[in-house]
Amino acid sequence: MTLDYSQQHLIKMANQIAGNMPSRDNVPAQIVQHMAQFWTPPMRADLKQLAEQLPDSLNGEVLAALALED
């Protein structure tokens, strides 16, 4: 699957968020909170779709965060 720039950028941002959380306690919940506050619903929907298609491209904590949103 070839990703466009927007898709690549979403993956990069999500992985950076996971890696840059100041507290390592319950990172998936922190990611959910961050995305709810700063990401648009279409961005979150696109990331969920990418997670289904390319789970290996995302940090495990990002995948766990996306599972919390369901």
Short mmCIF file of C-alpha atoms in Angstrom, two decimals:
data_model
loop_
_atom_site.label_atom_id
_atom_site.label_comp_id
_atom_site.label_asym_id
_atom_site.label_seq_id
_atom_site.Cartn_x
_atom_site.Cartn_y
_atom_site.Cartn_z
CA MET A 1 0.00 0.00 0.00
CA THR A 2 1.35 3.39 -0.99
CA LEU A 3 0.63 6.16 1.48
CA ASP A 4 0.09 9.77 0.51
CA TYR A 5 1.73 12.61 2.42
CA SER A 6 -1.29 13.16 4.66
CA GLN A 7 -1.40 9.50 5.70
CA GLN A 8 2.36 9.43 6.34
CA HIS A 9 2.06 12.59 8.40
CA LEU A 10 -0.77 11.19 10.56
CA ILE A 11 1.27 8.09 11.33
CA LYS A 12 4.34 10.18 12.14
CA MET A 13 2.39 12.54 14.41
CA ALA A 14 0.64 9.71 16.27
CA ASN A 15 3.93 7.92 16.91
CA GLN A 16 5.56 11.17 18.05
CA ILE A 17 2.71 11.84 20.47
CA ALA A 18 3.19 8.38 21.99
CA GLY A 19 6.93 8.90 22.33
CA ASN A 20 6.69 12.38 23.81
CA MET A 21 4.19 11.93 26.61
CA PRO A 22 5.82 13.46 29.70
CA SER A 23 4.39 10.80 32.00
CA ARG A 24 4.74 7.15 31.05
CA ASP A 25 1.69 6.24 33.16
CA ASN A 26 -1.26 5.10 31.06
CA VAL A 27 0.10 6.48 27.79
CA PRO A 28 -2.82 5.19 25.67
CA ALA A 29 -5.31 7.22 27.72
CA GLN A 30 -3.11 10.28 27.38
CA ILE A 31 -2.98 9.78 23.61
CA VAL A 32 -6.78 9.55 23.46
CA GLN A 33 -7.08 12.77 25.44
CA HIS A 34 -4.55 14.56 23.24
CA MET A 35 -6.22 13.45 20.02
CA ALA A 36 -9.67 14.40 21.29
CA GLN A 37 -8.38 17.86 22.14
CA PHE A 38 -6.22 18.62 19.11
CA TRP A 39 -7.20 16.29 16.24
CA THR A 40 -10.29 16.66 14.08
CA PRO A 41 -12.74 13.74 13.83
CA PRO A 42 -11.66 13.07 10.20
CA MET A 43 -8.01 12.87 11.28
CA ARG A 44 -8.88 10.33 13.98
CA ALA A 45 -11.03 8.33 11.55
CA ASP A 46 -8.22 8.28 8.99
CA LEU A 47 -5.75 7.09 11.62
CA LYS A 48 -8.10 4.30 12.69
CA GLN A 49 -8.37 3.17 9.08
CA LEU A 50 -4.59 3.23 8.73
CA ALA A 51 -4.26 1.22 11.94
CA GLU A 52 -6.51 -1.47 10.49
CA GLN A 53 -4.58 -1.59 7.21
CA LEU A 54 -1.03 -1.07 8.50
CA PRO A 55 -0.86 -1.85 12.22
CA ASP A 56 2.91 -2.37 12.08
CA SER A 57 3.37 1.30 11.14
CA LEU A 58 2.06 2.50 14.50
CA ASN A 59 3.48 2.42 18.01
CA GLY A 60 1.77 -0.17 20.20
CA GLU A 61 0.59 2.56 22.55
CA VAL A 62 -1.12 4.32 19.64
CA LEU A 63 -2.88 1.07 18.72
CA ALA A 64 -3.97 0.65 22.34
CA ALA A 65 -5.29 4.23 22.35
CA LEU A 66 -7.31 3.63 19.22
CA ALA A 67 -8.79 0.50 20.81
CA LEU A 68 -9.87 2.60 23.81
CA GLU A 69 -11.88 4.89 21.53
CA ASP A 70 -14.06 2.07 20.21
#
